Amino acid sequence: MKRILLAFVSLGLAALLILGGVTAAKASPSYDQEVTETAKLYKGTPFKWGGTTPKGFDASGFTKYIFKTTVVNKDIPRTSAAQYKGGAAVVKGKEKMGDLVFFKTNGKSISFVGIYLGNKEFIAATSKGVRIQSLNTKYWKDSYAGARRYLP
């Protein structure tokens, strides 16, 4: 009996030594948090028509840059209208952090996009630079066109 117990203990110790370097898999990153926190790092970046880099962004250039350079590593379309056509539609009021929110600022077609932060706020490259905006303001409420989800 002692021999059997000793054999089991020896096998257990051997297994620990062999598998000692193995660790549990890390939890997958929180894509929504990665996207929103990274976007916030660019607050104050100047607006540049056609801009797609931290030297200057336009609205869709900003969202494209954030989605490509974060853990999401997703190459979304370049224009806000094209971004609106992609992704999964989100019911108004059901937006989640990291969703793209779209606006018809010219009254006719999709012309502006931002990244939803939660609590009725979004971040976007406005004419005054990258800023956090409230969906509760009349301007954004009146021009809101919908949201799309690109995150996994």
PDB file of C-alpha atoms in Angstrom:
ATOM      1  CA  MET A   1       0.000   0.000   0.000  1.00  0.00           C
ATOM      2  CA  LYS A   2       2.852   2.360   0.869  1.00  0.00           C
ATOM      3  CA  ARG A   3       4.469   1.594  -2.496  1.00  0.00           C
ATOM      4  CA  ILE A   4       1.267   2.485  -4.353  1.00  0.00           C
ATOM      5  CA  LEU A   5       0.900   5.721  -2.387  1.00  0.00           C
ATOM      6  CA  LEU A   6       4.563   6.564  -2.982  1.00  0.00           C
ATOM      7  CA  ALA A   7       4.124   5.878  -6.700  1.00  0.00           C
ATOM      8  CA  PHE A   8       1.118   8.228  -6.899  1.00  0.00           C
ATOM      9  CA  VAL A   9       2.951  10.963  -4.991  1.00  0.00           C
ATOM     10  CA  SER A  10       6.000  10.542  -7.237  1.00  0.00           C
ATOM     11  CA  LEU A  11       3.856  10.719 -10.371  1.00  0.00           C
ATOM     12  CA  GLY A  12       2.105  13.802  -9.003  1.00  0.00           C
ATOM     13  CA  LEU A  13       5.410  15.542  -8.279  1.00  0.00           C
ATOM     14  CA  ALA A  14       6.752  14.603 -11.700  1.00  0.00           C
ATOM     15  CA  ALA A  15       3.627  16.007 -13.318  1.00  0.00           C
ATOM     16  CA  LEU A  16       4.018  19.246 -11.363  1.00  0.00           C
ATOM     17  CA  LEU A  17       7.638  19.567 -12.465  1.00  0.00           C
ATOM     18  CA  ILE A  18       6.804  18.865 -16.089  1.00  0.00           C
ATOM     19  CA  LEU A  19       3.708  21.060 -16.207  1.00  0.00           C
ATOM     20  CA  GLY A  20       4.997  23.697 -13.798  1.00  0.00           C
ATOM     21  CA  GLY A  21       5.680  26.172 -16.593  1.00  0.00           C
ATOM     22  CA  VAL A  22       2.195  25.866 -18.011  1.00  0.00           C
ATOM     23  CA  THR A  23      -0.156  28.653 -17.005  1.00  0.00           C
ATOM     24  CA  ALA A  24      -3.840  29.139 -17.519  1.00  0.00           C
ATOM     25  CA  ALA A  25      -4.854  31.002 -20.644  1.00  0.00           C
ATOM     26  CA  LYS A  26      -5.333  34.719 -20.144  1.00  0.00           C
ATOM     27  CA  ALA A  27      -8.809  36.107 -20.433  1.00  0.00           C
ATOM     28  CA  SER A  28      -9.493  37.645 -23.804  1.00  0.00           C
ATOM     29  CA  PRO A  29      -9.067  41.409 -23.858  1.00  0.00           C
ATOM     30  CA  SER A  30     -12.076  43.626 -23.374  1.00  0.00           C
ATOM     31  CA  TYR A  31     -12.402  44.962 -26.903  1.00  0.00           C
ATOM     32  CA  ASP A  32     -14.897  47.664 -25.968  1.00  0.00           C
ATOM     33  CA  GLN A  33     -12.679  49.001 -23.201  1.00  0.00           C
ATOM     34  CA  GLU A  34      -9.561  48.851 -25.385  1.00  0.00           C
ATOM     35  CA  VAL A  35     -11.277  50.826 -28.139  1.00  0.00           C
ATOM     36  CA  THR A  36     -12.778  53.477 -25.868  1.00  0.00           C
ATOM     37  CA  GLU A  37      -9.703  53.973 -23.685  1.00  0.00           C
ATOM     38  CA  THR A  38      -7.424  54.221 -26.713  1.00  0.00           C
ATOM     39  CA  ALA A  39      -9.783  56.703 -28.365  1.00  0.00           C
ATOM     40  CA  LYS A  40      -9.671  58.898 -25.247  1.00  0.00           C
ATOM     41  CA  LEU A  41      -5.880  59.104 -25.515  1.00  0.00           C
ATOM     42  CA  TYR A  42      -6.351  61.192 -28.661  1.00  0.00           C
ATOM     43  CA  LYS A  43      -8.539  63.870 -27.035  1.00  0.00           C
ATOM     44  CA  GLY A  44      -7.342  67.234 -28.291  1.00  0.00           C
ATOM     45  CA  THR A  45      -5.838  65.894 -31.521  1.00  0.00           C
ATOM     46  CA  PRO A  46      -6.532  68.496 -34.211  1.00  0.00           C
ATOM     47  CA  PHE A  47      -9.105  68.089 -36.944  1.00  0.00           C
ATOM     48  CA  LYS A  48      -7.744  67.654 -40.452  1.00  0.00           C
ATOM     49  CA  TRP A  49      -9.999  67.124 -43.462  1.00  0.00           C
ATOM     50  CA  GLY A  50      -9.098  63.683 -44.835  1.00  0.00           C
ATOM     51  CA  GLY A  51      -6.853  63.070 -41.809  1.00  0.00           C
ATOM     52  CA  THR A  52      -6.170  59.491 -40.775  1.00  0.00           C
ATOM     53  CA  THR A  53      -3.224  59.852 -38.370  1.00  0.00           C
ATOM     54  CA  PRO A  54      -2.544  61.356 -34.931  1.00  0.00           C
ATOM     55  CA  LYS A  55      -1.236  64.466 -36.721  1.00  0.00           C
ATOM     56  CA  GLY A  56      -4.876  65.187 -37.556  1.00  0.00           C
ATOM     57  CA  PHE A  57      -8.119  63.234 -37.988  1.00  0.00           C
ATOM     58  CA  ASP A  58     -11.442  63.698 -39.648  1.00  0.00           C
ATOM     59  CA  ALA A  59     -14.378  61.787 -38.152  1.00  0.00           C
ATOM     60  CA  SER A  60     -14.161  58.568 -40.157  1.00  0.00           C
ATOM     61  CA  GLY A  61     -10.365  58.692 -40.277  1.00  0.00           C
ATOM     62  CA  PHE A  62     -10.381  58.680 -36.476  1.00  0.00           C
ATOM     63  CA  THR A  63     -12.705  55.678 -36.152  1.00  0.00           C
ATOM     64  CA  LYS A  64     -10.803  53.766 -38.836  1.00  0.00           C
ATOM     65  CA  TYR A  65      -7.479  54.475 -37.102  1.00  0.00           C
ATOM     66  CA  ILE A  66      -8.737  53.392 -33.661  1.00  0.00           C
ATOM     67  CA  PHE A  67     -10.225  50.132 -34.914  1.00  0.00           C
ATOM     68  CA  LYS A  68      -7.077  49.253 -36.887  1.00  0.00           C
ATOM     69  CA  THR A  69      -4.487  50.134 -34.217  1.00  0.00           C
ATOM     70  CA  THR A  70      -6.109  48.539 -31.163  1.00  0.00           C
ATOM     71  CA  VAL A  71      -6.413  44.874 -30.233  1.00  0.00           C
ATOM     72  CA  VAL A  72      -9.458  44.767 -32.523  1.00  0.00           C
ATOM     73  CA  ASN A  73      -7.113  45.154 -35.545  1.00  0.00           C
ATOM     74  CA  LYS A  74     -10.100  45.561 -37.849  1.00  0.00           C
ATOM     75  CA  ASP A  75      -9.783  47.407 -41.142  1.00  0.00           C
ATOM     76  CA  ILE A  76     -13.132  49.186 -41.395  1.00  0.00           C
ATOM     77  CA  PRO A  77     -14.167  51.303 -44.407  1.00  0.00           C
ATOM     78  CA  ARG A  78     -12.754  54.811 -44.811  1.00  0.00           C
ATOM     79  CA  THR A  79     -15.869  56.999 -44.991  1.00  0.00           C
ATOM     80  CA  SER A  80     -18.630  57.401 -42.429  1.00  0.00           C
ATOM     81  CA  ALA A  81     -21.250  56.418 -45.026  1.00  0.00           C
ATOM     82  CA  ALA A  82     -19.352  53.212 -45.851  1.00  0.00           C
ATOM     83  CA  GLN A  83     -18.794  52.470 -42.145  1.00  0.00           C
ATOM     84  CA  TYR A  84     -22.552  52.826 -41.612  1.00  0.00           C
ATOM     85  CA  LYS A  85     -23.214  50.170 -44.251  1.00  0.00           C
ATOM     86  CA  GLY A  86     -20.973  47.672 -42.429  1.00  0.00           C
ATOM     87  CA  GLY A  87     -21.148  46.182 -38.968  1.00  0.00           C
ATOM     88  CA  ALA A  88     -24.276  44.946 -37.232  1.00  0.00           C
ATOM     89  CA  ALA A  89     -27.173  47.354 -36.746  1.00  0.00           C
ATOM     90  CA  VAL A  90     -27.800  48.398 -33.135  1.00  0.00           C
ATOM     91  CA  VAL A  91     -31.235  49.360 -31.826  1.00  0.00           C
ATOM     92  CA  LYS A  92     -31.398  52.955 -30.568  1.00  0.00           C
ATOM     93  CA  GLY A  93     -30.894  52.994 -26.817  1.00  0.00           C
ATOM     94  CA  LYS A  94     -29.028  49.654 -26.899  1.00  0.00           C
ATOM     95  CA  GLU A  95     -25.634  51.087 -27.868  1.00  0.00           C
ATOM     96  CA  LYS A  96     -22.628  49.601 -26.090  1.00  0.00           C
ATOM     97  CA  MET A  97     -19.141  50.943 -25.487  1.00  0.00           C
ATOM     98  CA  GLY A  98     -17.141  50.715 -28.689  1.00  0.00           C
ATOM     99  CA  ASP A  99     -20.121  50.880 -31.056  1.00  0.00           C
ATOM    100  CA  LEU A 100     -19.934  53.421 -33.837  1.00  0.00           C
ATOM    101  CA  VAL A 101     -22.628  56.105 -33.719  1.00  0.00           C
ATOM    102  CA  PHE A 102     -23.632  57.881 -36.924  1.00  0.00           C
ATOM    103  CA  PHE A 103     -25.148  61.227 -37.746  1.00  0.00           C
ATOM    104  CA  LYS A 104     -26.691  63.076 -40.663  1.00  0.00           C
ATOM    105  CA  THR A 105     -25.123  66.453 -39.941  1.00  0.00           C
ATOM    106  CA  ASN A 106     -25.983  67.710 -43.417  1.00  0.00           C
ATOM    107  CA  GLY A 107     -29.594  66.606 -43.003  1.00  0.00           C
ATOM    108  CA  LYS A 108     -29.555  64.143 -45.912  1.00  0.00           C
ATOM    109  CA  SER A 109     -27.063  61.341 -45.618  1.00  0.00           C
ATOM    110  CA  ILE A 110     -24.582  59.844 -43.158  1.00  0.00           C
ATOM    111  CA  SER A 111     -21.840  62.429 -42.784  1.00  0.00           C
ATOM    112  CA  PHE A 112     -20.342  61.975 -39.305  1.00  0.00           C
ATOM    113  CA  VAL A 113     -19.286  59.135 -36.996  1.00  0.00           C
ATOM    114  CA  GLY A 114     -18.015  58.712 -33.451  1.00  0.00           C
ATOM    115  CA  ILE A 115     -17.247  55.959 -30.935  1.00  0.00           C
ATOM    116  CA  TYR A 116     -19.822  55.361 -28.204  1.00  0.00           C
ATOM    117  CA  LEU A 117     -18.334  55.594 -24.691  1.00  0.00           C
ATOM    118  CA  GLY A 118     -21.403  54.739 -22.632  1.00  0.00           C
ATOM    119  CA  ASN A 119     -23.635  57.017 -20.565  1.00  0.00           C
ATOM    120  CA  LYS A 120     -24.932  58.762 -23.703  1.00  0.00           C
ATOM    121  CA  GLU A 121     -21.427  60.021 -24.592  1.00  0.00           C
ATOM    122  CA  PHE A 122     -19.261  59.476 -27.634  1.00  0.00           C
ATOM    123  CA  ILE A 123     -15.844  60.594 -28.806  1.00  0.00           C
ATOM    124  CA  ALA A 124     -15.253  61.938 -32.279  1.00  0.00           C
ATOM    125  CA  ALA A 125     -12.985  64.092 -34.411  1.00  0.00           C
ATOM    126  CA  THR A 126     -15.021  67.280 -34.643  1.00  0.00           C
ATOM    127  CA  SER A 127     -14.072  70.512 -36.388  1.00  0.00           C
ATOM    128  CA  LYS A 128     -12.586  71.535 -33.011  1.00  0.00           C
ATOM    129  CA  GLY A 129     -10.509  68.354 -32.720  1.00  0.00           C
ATOM    130  CA  VAL A 130     -11.093  65.030 -30.997  1.00  0.00           C
ATOM    131  CA  ARG A 131     -13.627  65.670 -28.235  1.00  0.00           C
ATOM    132  CA  ILE A 132     -16.131  63.880 -26.046  1.00  0.00           C
ATOM    133  CA  GLN A 133     -19.710  64.803 -26.931  1.00  0.00           C
ATOM    134  CA  SER A 134     -23.118  64.141 -25.374  1.00  0.00           C
ATOM    135  CA  LEU A 135     -25.898  62.451 -27.315  1.00  0.00           C
ATOM    136  CA  ASN A 136     -28.288  64.445 -25.140  1.00  0.00           C
ATOM    137  CA  THR A 137     -27.472  67.766 -26.798  1.00  0.00           C
ATOM    138  CA  LYS A 138     -30.071  68.961 -29.277  1.00  0.00           C
ATOM    139  CA  TYR A 139     -27.631  69.024 -32.206  1.00  0.00           C
ATOM    140  CA  TRP A 140     -26.561  65.382 -31.837  1.00  0.00           C
ATOM    141  CA  LYS A 141     -30.053  64.197 -30.886  1.00  0.00           C
ATOM    142  CA  ASP A 142     -31.562  65.787 -33.983  1.00  0.00           C
ATOM    143  CA  SER A 143     -28.939  64.433 -36.377  1.00  0.00           C
ATOM    144  CA  TYR A 144     -28.564  60.925 -34.870  1.00  0.00           C
ATOM    145  CA  ALA A 145     -28.941  58.277 -37.590  1.00  0.00           C
ATOM    146  CA  GLY A 146     -28.080  55.023 -35.821  1.00  0.00           C
ATOM    147  CA  ALA A 147     -25.295  52.799 -34.551  1.00  0.00           C
ATOM    148  CA  ARG A 148     -23.306  49.848 -35.836  1.00  0.00           C
ATOM    149  CA  ARG A 149     -21.347  47.209 -33.946  1.00  0.00           C
ATOM    150  CA  TYR A 150     -18.009  46.130 -35.369  1.00  0.00           C
ATOM    151  CA  LEU A 151     -16.615  44.609 -32.169  1.00  0.00           C
ATOM    152  CA  PRO A 152     -16.576  40.828 -31.746  1.00  0.00           C
TER     153      PRO A 152
END
